[in-house]
Short mmCIF file of C-alpha atoms in Angstrom, two decimals:
data_model
loop_
_atom_site.label_atom_id
_atom_site.label_comp_id
_atom_site.label_asym_id
_atom_site.label_seq_id
_atom_site.Cartn_x
_atom_site.Cartn_y
_atom_site.Cartn_z
CA MET A 1 0.00 0.00 0.00
CA LEU A 2 1.32 3.45 -0.96
CA LEU A 3 0.52 6.44 1.27
CA ASN A 4 1.47 10.00 0.39
CA ALA A 5 1.88 11.85 3.69
CA LYS A 6 2.16 15.36 2.26
CA ASN A 7 -0.11 17.64 4.30
CA LEU A 8 -1.58 14.56 6.05
CA HIS A 9 -2.23 14.88 9.80
CA TYR A 10 -0.39 12.31 11.89
CA ARG A 11 -3.64 10.83 13.17
CA ALA A 12 -4.94 10.27 9.66
CA LEU A 13 -1.65 8.72 8.59
CA ASN A 14 -1.58 6.32 11.51
CA GLU A 15 -5.22 5.38 11.06
CA ALA A 16 -4.52 4.46 7.43
CA LEU A 17 -1.53 2.35 8.50
CA ARG A 18 -3.59 0.51 11.11
CA LYS A 19 -6.45 -0.23 8.72
CA THR A 20 -4.36 -2.14 6.19
CA SER A 21 -2.85 -5.57 6.68
CA ASP A 22 -0.46 -5.02 3.76
CA ASP A 23 3.09 -3.73 3.89
CA CYS A 24 3.17 0.05 3.45
CA THR A 25 5.32 2.68 1.78
CA VAL A 26 4.95 6.25 3.07
CA THR A 27 6.20 9.05 0.83
CA GLU A 28 6.78 12.77 1.50
CA CYS A 29 6.74 12.28 5.27
CA CYS A 30 7.38 15.54 7.11
CA GLY A 31 7.28 15.49 10.90
CA GLN A 32 4.24 13.26 11.49
CA ARG A 33 4.44 11.82 15.02
CA TYR A 34 3.89 8.35 16.46
CA ILE A 35 4.15 6.57 13.11
CA ALA A 36 3.50 2.83 13.52
CA ALA A 37 3.18 3.12 17.31
CA GLY A 38 2.48 -0.31 18.81
CA MET A 39 2.31 -2.07 15.46
CA SER A 40 3.30 -5.67 14.76
CA ALA A 41 3.75 -8.00 11.77
CA LYS A 42 4.07 -5.30 9.12
CA ASN A 43 6.85 -3.77 6.99
CA ILE A 44 6.73 0.01 6.69
CA THR A 45 9.08 2.00 4.45
CA ILE A 46 9.23 5.78 4.91
CA SER A 47 10.71 8.46 2.65
CA GLY A 48 11.21 11.81 4.31
CA THR A 49 11.54 12.75 7.98
CA PRO A 50 9.18 11.14 10.50
CA GLY A 51 8.46 13.13 13.67
CA ASN A 52 8.83 12.27 17.35
CA ALA A 53 8.21 8.79 18.75
CA LEU A 54 8.59 6.85 15.51
CA GLY A 55 7.84 3.21 16.35
CA ALA A 56 6.92 3.90 19.97
CA TYR A 57 5.80 0.70 21.71
CA LEU A 58 6.63 -1.18 18.50
CA ASN A 59 5.62 -4.83 18.88
CA GLY A 60 7.14 -6.66 15.95
CA ALA A 61 6.86 -4.48 12.84
CA THR A 62 9.87 -3.46 10.75
CA ILE A 63 10.28 0.24 9.91
CA THR A 64 12.82 1.50 7.37
CA VAL A 65 13.42 5.24 7.04
CA HIS A 66 15.19 6.67 3.99
CA GLY A 67 16.12 9.95 5.64
CA ASN A 68 16.52 11.30 9.16
CA ALA A 69 14.21 10.78 12.14
CA GLN A 70 13.43 13.08 15.04
CA GLU A 71 13.34 12.47 18.82
CA ALA A 72 12.35 9.34 20.76
CA VAL A 73 12.75 6.77 17.99
CA GLY A 74 11.64 3.38 19.35
CA ASP A 75 10.35 4.79 22.65
CA THR A 76 9.55 1.77 24.89
CA MET A 77 9.61 -0.59 21.90
CA ASN A 78 8.99 -4.23 22.72
CA ALA A 79 9.92 -6.11 19.52
CA GLY A 80 10.66 -5.51 15.85
CA LYS A 81 13.27 -3.47 14.00
CA ILE A 82 13.80 0.18 13.09
CA VAL A 83 16.37 1.03 10.40
CA VAL A 84 17.25 4.69 9.76
CA HIS A 85 19.37 5.60 6.72
CA GLY A 86 20.30 8.95 8.26
CA ASN A 87 20.59 10.58 11.69
CA ILE A 88 18.24 10.46 14.68
CA GLY A 89 17.42 12.97 17.42
CA ASP A 90 17.53 12.71 21.20
CA ALA A 91 16.32 9.93 23.53
CA ALA A 92 16.23 7.13 20.97
CA GLY A 93 15.32 3.77 22.48
CA TYR A 94 14.01 5.29 25.71
CA ALA A 95 13.06 2.38 28.03
CA MET A 96 13.49 0.02 25.08
CA ARG A 97 12.89 -3.54 26.24
CA GLY A 98 13.19 -5.55 23.03
CA GLY A 99 13.85 -5.32 19.31
CA LYS A 100 16.60 -3.60 17.33
CA ILE A 101 17.42 -0.07 16.21
CA PHE A 102 20.04 0.48 13.50
CA VAL A 103 21.12 4.03 12.63
CA LYS A 104 23.46 4.69 9.73
CA GLY A 105 24.47 8.14 11.00
CA ASN A 106 24.56 9.96 14.31
CA ALA A 107 22.34 9.95 17.41
CA GLY A 108 21.54 12.89 19.68
CA TYR A 109 21.60 13.03 23.47
CA ARG A 110 20.48 10.26 25.83
CA ALA A 111 20.29 7.40 23.35
CA GLY A 112 19.48 4.14 25.13
CA ILE A 113 18.32 5.82 28.36
CA HIS A 114 16.66 3.25 30.66
CA MET A 115 17.20 0.45 28.11
CA LYS A 116 16.37 -2.84 29.81
CA ALA A 117 16.15 -6.59 29.19
CA TYR A 118 13.79 -9.29 30.41
CA GLU A 119 14.24 -13.05 30.01
CA GLU A 120 14.71 -13.70 26.27
CA LYS A 121 14.24 -10.05 25.31
CA LYS A 122 17.60 -8.34 24.78
CA PRO A 123 17.30 -5.02 22.94
CA LEU A 124 20.02 -3.80 20.61
CA MET A 125 20.93 -0.35 19.32
CA VAL A 126 23.71 0.13 16.76
CA ILE A 127 24.73 3.71 15.92
CA GLY A 128 27.03 4.02 12.94
CA GLY A 129 28.24 7.55 13.58
CA THR A 130 28.56 9.36 16.90
CA ALA A 131 26.30 9.65 19.95
CA GLY A 132 25.64 12.72 22.09
CA SER A 133 26.01 13.16 25.84
CA PHE A 134 24.45 10.83 28.42
CA LEU A 135 24.60 7.81 26.13
CA GLY A 136 23.21 4.74 27.93
CA GLU A 137 22.05 6.74 30.95
CA TYR A 138 20.62 4.32 33.56
CA GLN A 139 21.05 1.43 31.13
CA ALA A 140 19.78 -1.76 32.77
CA GLY A 141 20.10 -4.32 29.98
CA GLY A 142 20.63 -4.97 26.30
CA ALA A 143 23.51 -3.79 24.13
CA ILE A 144 24.49 -0.43 22.65
CA VAL A 145 27.12 -0.25 19.90
CA VAL A 146 28.63 3.02 18.64
CA LEU A 147 30.89 2.69 15.61
CA GLY A 148 31.98 6.29 15.09
CA LEU A 149 32.34 5.85 11.34
CA GLY A 150 33.70 9.10 9.94
CA ALA A 151 34.19 10.65 13.38
CA LYS A 152 37.09 13.07 13.81
CA ASP A 153 39.85 12.38 16.34
CA ASN A 154 38.12 9.22 17.57
CA GLU A 155 35.59 11.30 19.52
CA ILE A 156 32.50 9.15 19.15
CA VAL A 157 30.55 9.93 22.34
CA GLY A 158 29.68 13.14 24.18
CA TYR A 159 29.90 13.89 27.90
CA PHE A 160 28.83 11.62 30.77
CA PRO A 161 28.34 8.29 28.95
CA CYS A 162 26.88 5.41 31.01
CA THR A 163 25.76 7.63 33.90
CA GLY A 164 23.85 5.39 36.34
CA MET A 165 24.40 2.29 34.17
CA HIS A 166 23.62 -0.85 36.17
CA GLY A 167 23.08 -3.54 33.54
CA GLY A 168 23.68 -4.46 29.92
CA LYS A 169 26.76 -3.79 27.83
CA MET A 170 28.13 -1.04 25.64
CA PHE A 171 30.64 -1.36 22.80
CA LEU A 172 32.51 1.73 21.57
CA ARG A 173 34.73 1.56 18.48
CA SER A 174 37.51 3.51 20.14
CA ASP A 175 40.29 3.08 22.69
CA CYS A 176 38.35 5.66 24.79
CA ARG A 177 41.55 7.16 26.15
CA ASN A 178 39.93 10.56 26.55
CA VAL A 179 36.51 9.38 27.74
CA LYS A 180 35.63 9.76 31.43
CA PHE A 181 33.34 7.01 32.74
CA PRO A 182 31.60 6.83 36.15
CA ASN A 183 33.38 4.92 38.92
CA GLN A 184 30.91 2.02 39.10
CA LEU A 185 31.81 0.80 35.61
CA THR A 186 34.49 -1.37 34.06
CA ALA A 187 35.87 -0.14 30.74
CA ARG A 188 38.29 -2.54 29.02
CA ALA A 189 39.54 -3.54 25.60
CA ALA A 190 37.28 -6.03 23.81
CA ASP A 191 38.49 -9.62 24.02
CA LYS A 192 37.84 -12.55 21.67
CA THR A 193 34.46 -13.35 23.23
CA ASP A 194 33.37 -9.72 22.96
CA LEU A 195 34.39 -9.59 19.30
CA GLU A 196 32.38 -12.72 18.56
CA GLU A 197 29.33 -11.04 20.07
CA LEU A 198 30.07 -7.82 18.19
CA ASN A 199 30.39 -9.71 14.93
CA VAL A 200 26.70 -10.61 15.12
CA TYR A 201 25.57 -7.03 15.76
CA VAL A 202 27.89 -5.35 13.29
CA SER A 203 27.27 -7.93 10.54
CA GLU A 204 23.62 -6.95 10.45
CA TYR A 205 24.54 -3.26 10.43
CA CYS A 206 26.97 -3.73 7.53
CA ASP A 207 24.44 -5.78 5.55
CA LEU A 208 21.83 -3.04 5.99
CA PHE A 209 24.04 -0.10 5.05
CA GLY A 210 26.66 -1.57 2.73
CA TYR A 211 29.80 -1.40 4.89
CA ASN A 212 32.68 -3.86 4.90
CA LEU A 213 32.49 -5.94 8.08
CA HIS A 214 36.22 -6.69 8.24
CA GLU A 215 37.14 -3.01 7.93
CA VAL A 216 34.67 -1.95 10.62
CA LEU A 217 35.85 -4.61 13.07
CA SER A 218 39.56 -3.98 12.41
CA SER A 219 39.61 -0.99 14.81
CA PRO A 220 39.93 -1.37 18.60
CA PHE A 221 36.73 -1.57 20.66
CA THR A 222 36.15 -0.69 24.30
CA VAL A 223 33.57 -2.67 26.28
CA ILE A 224 31.78 -1.01 29.19
CA THR A 225 29.88 -2.99 31.81
CA PRO A 226 28.67 -2.18 35.34
CA ASP A 227 30.77 -3.69 38.13
CA SER A 228 28.18 -3.24 40.87
CA LYS A 229 24.56 -4.34 41.26
CA SER A 230 24.03 -1.27 43.43
CA PRO A 231 25.53 1.66 41.51
CA TYR A 232 24.19 4.20 44.03
CA LYS A 233 25.48 2.39 47.13
CA GLN A 234 28.09 5.08 47.78
CA MET A 235 25.29 7.64 48.08
CA TYR A 236 23.51 5.89 50.95
CA VAL A 237 24.16 6.79 54.61
CA ALA A 238 24.02 3.13 55.68
CA ASN A 239 25.61 0.49 53.43
#
């Protein structure tokens, strides 16, 4: 089904998407919010720039964006996949508890905030460019990968990455010599087991966006994990 979103209100657009059981292509998208919120078992291709909360509460659908996307991509998504052939705004993957987000370009602030995992659900976010400050804030599960492709001087993350992180894992394609991490974390060079895990994540990214897997994985990676189940213990009066 082909939907032209030019001058179409976001409610009308989403109603049309919900009414059809077919895969959909949306053209001339310009800022419409909540596209495909909560949807499952459907492929949606978007040309243009979707607005805030693209794929919020997504429950199994696949969304492909040929362009940039605004804030809160994949907010609280449960399952499915979002692929953005451009950049994304702030707070992508907020409270994400399942599914995958792949971004060819850069992400704004607070990507992966409150990301979590439960039983077999292990969310994944792969950012091909750079990520802004507070990356992985309060991360509780899942995996975040930042590749920094095209980044200058190996500066692939902003200030205060992993603040309050108490679960999950982060992979940064950098030696992170100039990155300051909170005290409750362990930041170390990726070992063979880490690289095997990374291979799975980055293979899918490279297949989606046409990069050479060997070249991407040939650079050093830093792995960040929490080393305490109580990251705020030092703040309590009684321990």
